[in-house]
Coordinates of C-alpha atoms and ligand atoms in Angstrom, one line a residue:
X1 CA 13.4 4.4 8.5
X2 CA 16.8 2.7 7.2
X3 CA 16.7 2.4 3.6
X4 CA 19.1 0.8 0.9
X5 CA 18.3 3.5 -1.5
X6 CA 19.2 6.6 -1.3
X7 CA 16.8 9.4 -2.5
X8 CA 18.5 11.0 -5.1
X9 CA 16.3 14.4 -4.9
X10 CA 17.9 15.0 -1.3
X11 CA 19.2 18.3 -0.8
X12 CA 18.7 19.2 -4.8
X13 CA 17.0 21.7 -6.8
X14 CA 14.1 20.5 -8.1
X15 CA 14.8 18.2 -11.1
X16 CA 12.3 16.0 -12.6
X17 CA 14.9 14.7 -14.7
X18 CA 16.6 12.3 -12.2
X19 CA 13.5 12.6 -10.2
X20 CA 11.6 10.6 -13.2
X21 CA 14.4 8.0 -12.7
X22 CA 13.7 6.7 -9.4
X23 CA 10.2 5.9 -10.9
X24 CA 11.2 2.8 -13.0
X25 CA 7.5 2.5 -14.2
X26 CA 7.5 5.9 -15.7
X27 CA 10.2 4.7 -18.9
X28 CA 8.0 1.8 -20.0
X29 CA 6.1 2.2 -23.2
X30 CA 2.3 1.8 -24.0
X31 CA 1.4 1.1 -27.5
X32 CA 4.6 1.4 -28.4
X33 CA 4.3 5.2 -26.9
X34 CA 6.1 6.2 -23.7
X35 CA 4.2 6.3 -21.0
X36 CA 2.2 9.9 -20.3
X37 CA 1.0 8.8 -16.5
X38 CA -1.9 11.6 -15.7
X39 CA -3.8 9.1 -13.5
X40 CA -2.3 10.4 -10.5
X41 CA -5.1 10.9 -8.5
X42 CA -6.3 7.4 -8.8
X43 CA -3.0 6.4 -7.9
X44 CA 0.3 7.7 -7.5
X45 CA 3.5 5.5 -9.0
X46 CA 6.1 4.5 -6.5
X47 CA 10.0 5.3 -6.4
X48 CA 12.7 2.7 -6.0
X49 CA 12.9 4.0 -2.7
X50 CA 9.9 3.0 -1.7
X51 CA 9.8 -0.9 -4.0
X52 CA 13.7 -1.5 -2.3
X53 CA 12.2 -0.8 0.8
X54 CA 9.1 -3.4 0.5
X55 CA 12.2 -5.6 -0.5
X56 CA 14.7 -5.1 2.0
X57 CA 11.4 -5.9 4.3
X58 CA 11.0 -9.2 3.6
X59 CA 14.5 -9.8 3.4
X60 CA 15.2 -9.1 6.9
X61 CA 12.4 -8.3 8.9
X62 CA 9.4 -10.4 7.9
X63 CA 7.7 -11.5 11.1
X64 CA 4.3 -10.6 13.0
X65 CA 4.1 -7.8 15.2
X66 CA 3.1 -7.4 18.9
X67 CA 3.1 -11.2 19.8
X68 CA 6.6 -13.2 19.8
X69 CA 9.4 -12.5 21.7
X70 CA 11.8 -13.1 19.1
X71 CA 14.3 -11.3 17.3
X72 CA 12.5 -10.8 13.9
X73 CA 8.8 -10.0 16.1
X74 CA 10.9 -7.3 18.2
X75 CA 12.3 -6.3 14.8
X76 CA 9.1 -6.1 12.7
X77 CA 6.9 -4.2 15.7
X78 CA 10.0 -1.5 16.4
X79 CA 9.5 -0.4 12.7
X80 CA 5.6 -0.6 12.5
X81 CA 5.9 1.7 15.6
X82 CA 8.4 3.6 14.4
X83 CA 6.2 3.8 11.0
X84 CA 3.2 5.2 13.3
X85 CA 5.4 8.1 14.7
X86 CA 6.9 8.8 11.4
X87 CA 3.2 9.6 10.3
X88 CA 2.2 10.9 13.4
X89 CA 4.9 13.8 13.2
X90 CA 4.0 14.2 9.3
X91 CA 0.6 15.3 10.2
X92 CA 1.7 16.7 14.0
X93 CA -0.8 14.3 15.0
X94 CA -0.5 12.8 18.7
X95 CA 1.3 8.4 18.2
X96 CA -2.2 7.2 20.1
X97 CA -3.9 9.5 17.6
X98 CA -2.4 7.4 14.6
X99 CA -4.8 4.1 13.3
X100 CA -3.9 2.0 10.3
X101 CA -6.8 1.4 8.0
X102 CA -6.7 -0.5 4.7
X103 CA -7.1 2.7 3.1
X104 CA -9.2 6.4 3.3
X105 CA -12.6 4.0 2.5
X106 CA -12.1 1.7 5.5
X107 CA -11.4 5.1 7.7
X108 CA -14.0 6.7 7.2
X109 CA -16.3 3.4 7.2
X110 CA -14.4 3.1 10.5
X111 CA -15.9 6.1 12.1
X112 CA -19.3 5.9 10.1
X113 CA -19.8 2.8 12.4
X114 CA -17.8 3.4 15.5
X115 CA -18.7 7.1 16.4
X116 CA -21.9 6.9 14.7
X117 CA -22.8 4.1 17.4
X118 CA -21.8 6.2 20.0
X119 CA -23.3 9.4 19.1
X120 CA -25.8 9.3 16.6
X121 CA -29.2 8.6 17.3
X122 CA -32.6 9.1 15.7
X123 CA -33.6 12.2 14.3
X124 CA -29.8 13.9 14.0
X125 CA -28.4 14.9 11.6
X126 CA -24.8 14.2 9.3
X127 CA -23.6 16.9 7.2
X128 CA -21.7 15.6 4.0
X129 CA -21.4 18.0 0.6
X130 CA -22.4 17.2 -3.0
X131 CA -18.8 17.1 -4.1
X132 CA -17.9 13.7 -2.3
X133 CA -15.9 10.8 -3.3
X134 CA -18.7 8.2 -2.9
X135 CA -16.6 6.9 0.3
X136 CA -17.7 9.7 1.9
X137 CA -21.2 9.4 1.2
X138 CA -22.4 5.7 1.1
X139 CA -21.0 5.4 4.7
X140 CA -23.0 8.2 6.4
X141 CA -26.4 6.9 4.3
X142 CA -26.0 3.5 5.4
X143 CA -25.3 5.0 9.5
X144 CA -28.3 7.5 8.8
X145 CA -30.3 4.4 7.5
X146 CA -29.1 2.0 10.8
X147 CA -30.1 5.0 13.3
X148 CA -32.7 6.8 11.4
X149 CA -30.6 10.1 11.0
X150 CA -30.4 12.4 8.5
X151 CA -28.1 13.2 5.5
X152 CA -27.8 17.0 4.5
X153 CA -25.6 18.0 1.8
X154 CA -24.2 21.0 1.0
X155 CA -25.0 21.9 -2.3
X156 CA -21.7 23.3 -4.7
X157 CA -21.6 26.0 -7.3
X158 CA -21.3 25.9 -10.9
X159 CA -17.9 26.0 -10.6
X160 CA -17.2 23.3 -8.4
X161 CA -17.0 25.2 -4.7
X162 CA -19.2 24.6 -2.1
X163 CA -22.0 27.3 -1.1
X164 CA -20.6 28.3 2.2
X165 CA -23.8 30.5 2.8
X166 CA -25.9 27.2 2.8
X167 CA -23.5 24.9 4.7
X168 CA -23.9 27.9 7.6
X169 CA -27.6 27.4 7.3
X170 CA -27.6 23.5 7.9
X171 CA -25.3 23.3 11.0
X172 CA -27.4 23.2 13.4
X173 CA -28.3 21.4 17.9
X174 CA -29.1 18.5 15.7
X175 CA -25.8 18.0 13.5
X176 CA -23.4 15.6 15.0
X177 CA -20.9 15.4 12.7
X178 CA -19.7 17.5 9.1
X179 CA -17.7 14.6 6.8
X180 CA -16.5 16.6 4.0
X181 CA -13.5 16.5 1.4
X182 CA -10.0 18.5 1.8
X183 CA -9.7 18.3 -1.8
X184 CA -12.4 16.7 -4.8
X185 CA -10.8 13.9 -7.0
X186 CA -12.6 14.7 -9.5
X187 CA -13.2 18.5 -9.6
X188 CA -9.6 19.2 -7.9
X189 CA -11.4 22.1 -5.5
X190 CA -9.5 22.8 -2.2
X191 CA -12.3 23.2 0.4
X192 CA -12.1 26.4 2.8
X193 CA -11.6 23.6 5.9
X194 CA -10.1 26.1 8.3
X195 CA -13.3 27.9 8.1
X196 CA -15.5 24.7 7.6
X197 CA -14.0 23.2 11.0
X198 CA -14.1 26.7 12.8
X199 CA -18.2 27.1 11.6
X200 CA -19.0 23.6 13.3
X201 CA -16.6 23.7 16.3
X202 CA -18.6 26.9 17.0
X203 CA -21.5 24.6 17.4
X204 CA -19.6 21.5 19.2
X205 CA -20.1 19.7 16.0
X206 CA -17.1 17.6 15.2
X207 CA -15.6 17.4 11.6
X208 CA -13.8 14.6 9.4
X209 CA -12.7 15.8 6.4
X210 CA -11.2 13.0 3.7
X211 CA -7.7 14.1 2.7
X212 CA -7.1 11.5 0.4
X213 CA -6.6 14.3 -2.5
X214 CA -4.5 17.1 0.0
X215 CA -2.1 14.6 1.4
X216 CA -0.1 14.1 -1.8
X217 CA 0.0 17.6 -2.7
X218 CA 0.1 19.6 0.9
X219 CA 1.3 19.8 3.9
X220 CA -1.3 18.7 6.9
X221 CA -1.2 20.0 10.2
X222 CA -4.0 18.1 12.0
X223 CA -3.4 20.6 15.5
X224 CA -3.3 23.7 13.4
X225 CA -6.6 22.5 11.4
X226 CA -7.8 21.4 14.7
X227 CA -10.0 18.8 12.7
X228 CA -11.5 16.1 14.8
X229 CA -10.4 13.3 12.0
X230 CA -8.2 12.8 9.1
X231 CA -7.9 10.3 6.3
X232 CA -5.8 9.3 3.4
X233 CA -4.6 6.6 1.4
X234 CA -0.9 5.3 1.1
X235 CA -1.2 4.0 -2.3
X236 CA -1.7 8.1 -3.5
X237 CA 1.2 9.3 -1.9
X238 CA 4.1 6.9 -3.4
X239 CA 3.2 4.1 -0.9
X240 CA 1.4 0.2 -1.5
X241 CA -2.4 -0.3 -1.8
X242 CA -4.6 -1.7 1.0
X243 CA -2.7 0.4 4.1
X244 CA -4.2 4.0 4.8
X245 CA -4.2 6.2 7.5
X246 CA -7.1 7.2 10.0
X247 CA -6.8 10.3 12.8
X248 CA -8.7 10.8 15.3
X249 CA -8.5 13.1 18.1
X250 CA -7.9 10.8 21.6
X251 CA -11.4 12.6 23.2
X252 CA -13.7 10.9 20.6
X253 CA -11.2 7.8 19.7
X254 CA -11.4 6.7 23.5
X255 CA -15.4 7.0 23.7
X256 CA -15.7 4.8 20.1
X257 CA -16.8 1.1 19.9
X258 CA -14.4 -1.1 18.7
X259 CA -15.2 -1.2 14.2
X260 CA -13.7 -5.0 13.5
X261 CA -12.8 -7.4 16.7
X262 CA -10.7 -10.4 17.3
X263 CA -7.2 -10.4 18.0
X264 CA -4.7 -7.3 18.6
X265 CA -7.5 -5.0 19.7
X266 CA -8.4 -7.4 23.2
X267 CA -6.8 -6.7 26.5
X268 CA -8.5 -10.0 27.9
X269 CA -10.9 -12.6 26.2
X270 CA -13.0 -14.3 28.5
X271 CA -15.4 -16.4 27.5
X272 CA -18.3 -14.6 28.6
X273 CA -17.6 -11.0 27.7
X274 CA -13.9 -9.1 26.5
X275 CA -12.3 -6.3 27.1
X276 CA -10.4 -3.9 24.4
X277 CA -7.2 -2.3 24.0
X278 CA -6.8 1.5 24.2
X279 CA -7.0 3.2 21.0
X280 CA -5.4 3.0 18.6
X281 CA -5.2 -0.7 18.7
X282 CA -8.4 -0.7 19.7
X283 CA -9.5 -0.1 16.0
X284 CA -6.3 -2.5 14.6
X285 CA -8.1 -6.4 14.8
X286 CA -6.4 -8.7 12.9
X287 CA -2.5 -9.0 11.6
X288 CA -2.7 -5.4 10.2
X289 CA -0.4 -4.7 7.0
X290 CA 2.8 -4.6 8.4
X291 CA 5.0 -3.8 4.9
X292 CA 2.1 -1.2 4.4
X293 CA 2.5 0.3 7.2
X294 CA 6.3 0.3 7.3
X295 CA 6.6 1.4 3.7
X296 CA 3.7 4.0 4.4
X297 CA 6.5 5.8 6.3
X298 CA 8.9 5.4 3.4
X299 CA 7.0 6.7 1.2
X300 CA 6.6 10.0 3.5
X301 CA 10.4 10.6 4.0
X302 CA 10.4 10.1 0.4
X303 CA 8.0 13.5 -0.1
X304 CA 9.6 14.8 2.9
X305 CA 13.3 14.6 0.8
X306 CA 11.8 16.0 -1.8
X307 CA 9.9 18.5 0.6
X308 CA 6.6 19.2 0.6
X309 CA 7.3 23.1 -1.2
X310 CA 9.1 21.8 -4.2
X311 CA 6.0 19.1 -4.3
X312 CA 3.2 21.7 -4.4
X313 CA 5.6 24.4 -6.3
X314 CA 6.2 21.8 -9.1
X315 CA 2.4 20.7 -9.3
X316 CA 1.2 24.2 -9.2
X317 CA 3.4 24.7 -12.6
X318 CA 1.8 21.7 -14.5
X319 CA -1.8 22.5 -13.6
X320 CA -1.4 26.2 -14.3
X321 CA 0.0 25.1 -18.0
X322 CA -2.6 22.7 -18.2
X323 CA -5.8 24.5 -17.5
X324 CA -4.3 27.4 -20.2
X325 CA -3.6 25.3 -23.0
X326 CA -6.7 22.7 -22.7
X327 CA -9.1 25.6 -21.9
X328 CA -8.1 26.9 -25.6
X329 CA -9.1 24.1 -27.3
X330 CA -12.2 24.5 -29.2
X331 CA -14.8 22.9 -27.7
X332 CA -13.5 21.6 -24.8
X333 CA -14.9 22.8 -21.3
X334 CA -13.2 22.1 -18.3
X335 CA -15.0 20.7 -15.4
X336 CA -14.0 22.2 -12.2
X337 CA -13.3 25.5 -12.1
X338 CA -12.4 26.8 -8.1
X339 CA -10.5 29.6 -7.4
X340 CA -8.1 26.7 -5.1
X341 CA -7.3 23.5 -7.1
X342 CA -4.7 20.4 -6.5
X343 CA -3.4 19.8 -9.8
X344 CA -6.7 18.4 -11.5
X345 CA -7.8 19.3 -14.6
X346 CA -11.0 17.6 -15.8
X347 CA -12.8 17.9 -18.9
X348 CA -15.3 17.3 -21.5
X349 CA -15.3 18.0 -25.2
X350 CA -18.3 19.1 -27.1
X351 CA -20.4 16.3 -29.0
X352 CA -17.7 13.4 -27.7
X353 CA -18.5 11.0 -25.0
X354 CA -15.5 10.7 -22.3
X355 CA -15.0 6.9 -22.8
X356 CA -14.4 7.8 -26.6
X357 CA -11.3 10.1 -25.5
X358 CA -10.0 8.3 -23.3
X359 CA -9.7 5.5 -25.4
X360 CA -7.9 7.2 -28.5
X361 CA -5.6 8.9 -25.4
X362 CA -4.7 5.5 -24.5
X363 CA -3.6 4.6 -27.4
X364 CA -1.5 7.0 -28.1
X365 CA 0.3 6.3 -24.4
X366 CA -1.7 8.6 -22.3
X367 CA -3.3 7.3 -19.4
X368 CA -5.9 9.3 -18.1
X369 CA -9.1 8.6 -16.0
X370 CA -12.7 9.0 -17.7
X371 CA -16.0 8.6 -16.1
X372 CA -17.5 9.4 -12.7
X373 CA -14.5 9.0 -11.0
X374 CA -17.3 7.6 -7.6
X375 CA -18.7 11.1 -8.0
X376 CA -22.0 10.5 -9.3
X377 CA -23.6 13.2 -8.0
X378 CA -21.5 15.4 -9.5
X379 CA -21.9 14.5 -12.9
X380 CA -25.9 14.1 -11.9
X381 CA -25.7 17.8 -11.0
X382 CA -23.9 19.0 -14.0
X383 CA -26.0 16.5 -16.0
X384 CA -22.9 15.1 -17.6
X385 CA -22.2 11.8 -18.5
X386 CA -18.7 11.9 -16.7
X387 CA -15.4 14.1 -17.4
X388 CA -12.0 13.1 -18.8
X389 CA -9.2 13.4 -15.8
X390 CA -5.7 14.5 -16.2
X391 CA -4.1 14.5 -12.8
X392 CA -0.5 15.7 -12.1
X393 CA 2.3 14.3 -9.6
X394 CA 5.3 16.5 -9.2
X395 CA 7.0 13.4 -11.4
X396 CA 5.1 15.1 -14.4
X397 CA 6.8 17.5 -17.1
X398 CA 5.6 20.1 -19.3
X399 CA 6.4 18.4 -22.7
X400 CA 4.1 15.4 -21.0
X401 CA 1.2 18.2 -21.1
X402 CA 1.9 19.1 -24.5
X403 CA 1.1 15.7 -25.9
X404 CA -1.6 15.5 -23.6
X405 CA -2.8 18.8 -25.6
X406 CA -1.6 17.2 -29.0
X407 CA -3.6 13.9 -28.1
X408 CA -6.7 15.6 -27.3
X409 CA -6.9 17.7 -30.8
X410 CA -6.3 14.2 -32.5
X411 CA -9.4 12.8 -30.4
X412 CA -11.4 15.5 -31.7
X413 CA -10.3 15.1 -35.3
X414 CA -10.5 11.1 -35.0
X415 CA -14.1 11.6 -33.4
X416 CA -15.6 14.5 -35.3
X417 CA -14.9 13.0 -38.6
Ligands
PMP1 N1 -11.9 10.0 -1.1 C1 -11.4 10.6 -2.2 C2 -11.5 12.1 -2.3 C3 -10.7 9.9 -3.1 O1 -10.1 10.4 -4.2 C4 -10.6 8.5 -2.9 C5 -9.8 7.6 -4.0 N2 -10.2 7.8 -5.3 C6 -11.2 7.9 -1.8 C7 -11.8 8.7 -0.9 C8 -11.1 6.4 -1.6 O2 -9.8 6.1 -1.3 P1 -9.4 4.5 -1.3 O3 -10.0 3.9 -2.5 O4 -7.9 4.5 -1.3 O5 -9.9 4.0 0.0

């Protein structure tokens, strides 16, 4: 879309430099320390490009969508359209295919409930892995619970990968669907989903897999994974909170029940009975989040201008440096240790409690994530009270590691004493 701000990492080499510029948030100081941002994965920061574009929004264009006939309606639909096809050809994902959620919870409580009434009955089964963000877990146990399915899980390795041998052995007549993660926020493993989706679409099983942690660091081809669906959040890939994106291939999407209902997803209301829209405004009652939605697409050229190798290239760089120089602290143990990782490196130190860490890393202008990170299971398994989280954006330098490394041998000398 038209924006007043021009990306200044167009056509460049890679320089996080004047890259770090375009994030205004990234220069203010915590604790009278500049800002080391290594929250990433909970939430990315967002580039002038993307906070002009929410302004130039309500500027010119404020209006509701798909109901007036005026000017500013016309105006305000064309771009939430034109935002749909943006991120429809991101993902090479049909227009029809492309539903705005709130984020990658409501998506997959969107199909939890709306394929689940379709297609799950008693007595089948839901596949999910013991790696999951507890989005994708607490929405499957509450369909199992409503139709008296099953949950299986596939169970993970000490090292944070999931045991492909078992996941083979629970796929079976009675599986109707495999939900599992592209990528672990809190263990930073890239799943095998190429062989995950080819495993169950040997057995007609459909698969979701939550991409919240792949979109911001990869590029996603939902034809070439040939998943079934796909969903992320906006607010991790440089865009607002509370707009999000769900997929869903037109065969199942046009066989699902409506998830919310009331206006925008009716062709006719009588008052006896309804009927609904084709998808995807089918699954879009209510005003939906129109500046989301718009900026969502923003926020994708943005990554696009910067290009999705440089992103990754970048990324790769910081967690590489990362894992080497915290894995030689004494003491500290990192948690998550696949042969594939996004740029997450969590870890615990010897004798010290996560919060503890996190706290002195605070101070000293780090801000990093500590705890379960909605992974409880995880940490259950490992029998660890949680992990401290450094996760990278391609906004992040080297010398922001090294005082990451600095800040963590002061924790332990702080602590230890
Ligand atoms: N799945 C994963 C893997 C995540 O990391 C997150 C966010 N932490 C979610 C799902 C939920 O995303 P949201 O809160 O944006 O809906």
């Amino acid at each position: 879309m038209d924006t007043m701000v021009k990306n200044k990492a167009i056509s460049k080499e890679f320089d996080v430099e004047s890259i770090r510029k375009e994030f205004p948030i990234l220069s203010v100081k915590v604790h009278g320390r500049p800002l080391v941002y290594f929250d990433n994965a909970a939430s990315s920061q967002k580039p002038l490009f993307v906070i002009k574009a929410i302004e130039k929004y309500y500027e010119t264009v404020n209006s509701n969508v798909h109901r007036g006939v005026h000017h500013l309606s016309s105006l305000a639909t064309d771009q939430f359209e034109a935002a749909r096809k943006t991120i429809a050809t991101h993902i090479n994902a049909n227009i029809d295919e492309v539903i705005f959620t709130r984020g990658t919870t409501e998506a997959i409580n969107l199909v939890a409930y709306s394929f689940g009434e379709v297609f799950v009955k008693e007595g089948d089964e839901i596949i999910i892995s013991h790696m999951e963000h507890h989005s994708n877990i607490v929405p499957w146990q509450i369909l199992c619970q409503r139709k008296k399915a099953v949950l299986k899980v596939i169970p993970i390795t000490e090292s944070g990968e999931l045991r492909m041998d078992e996941y083979k052995k629970l796929l079976s007549s009675k599986t109707k669907l495999v939900a599992v993660a592209h990528v672990s926020n809190s263990l930073g493993t890239i799943n095998p989903v190429e062989e995950i989706i080819a495993l169950a679409h040997a057995k007609n099983i459909p698969v979701l897999l939550d991409g919240a942690q792949a979109v911001p660091h990869m590029k996603i081809d939902v034809k070439k994974l040939d998943v079934d669906f796909y969903c992320f959040s906006g607010h991790k890939i440089y865009a607002p909170t509370g707009i999000g994106i769900l997929f869903g291939k037109e065969k199942w999407l046009k066989q699902m029940v409506p998830f919310q209902s009331g206006g925008e997803m009716i062709k006719e209301v009588k008052l006896e009975a309804s009927t609904y829209q084709d998808p995807p405004l089918r699954f879009e009652a209510g005003t939906p989040h129109i500046e989301g939605s718009i900026v969502l697409a923003t926020a994708i050229d943005y990554m696009n201008n910067i290009g999705l190798d440089a992103i990754a290239k970048q990324e790769q760089k910081l967690l590489d440096y990362a894992t080497e120089k915290l894995s030689a602290i004494n003491g500290l143990k990192i948690v998550g240790q696949a042969k594939h990782k996004a740029p997450v490196v969590a870890f615990n130190i010897e004798g010290l409690h996560p919060y503890d860490v996190g706290v002195i890393l605070d101070q000293l202008g780090i801000a990093v994530r500590t705890g379960h990170h909605c992974t409880q299971p995880i940490m259950d398994l490992y029998g660890i009270p949680g992990t401290v989280r450094a996760s990278f954006s391609f906004y992040n330098t080297i010398e922001e590691i090294d005082v990451l490394v600095a800040g963590v041998k002061k924790a332990i000398d702080m602590l230890k004493k």
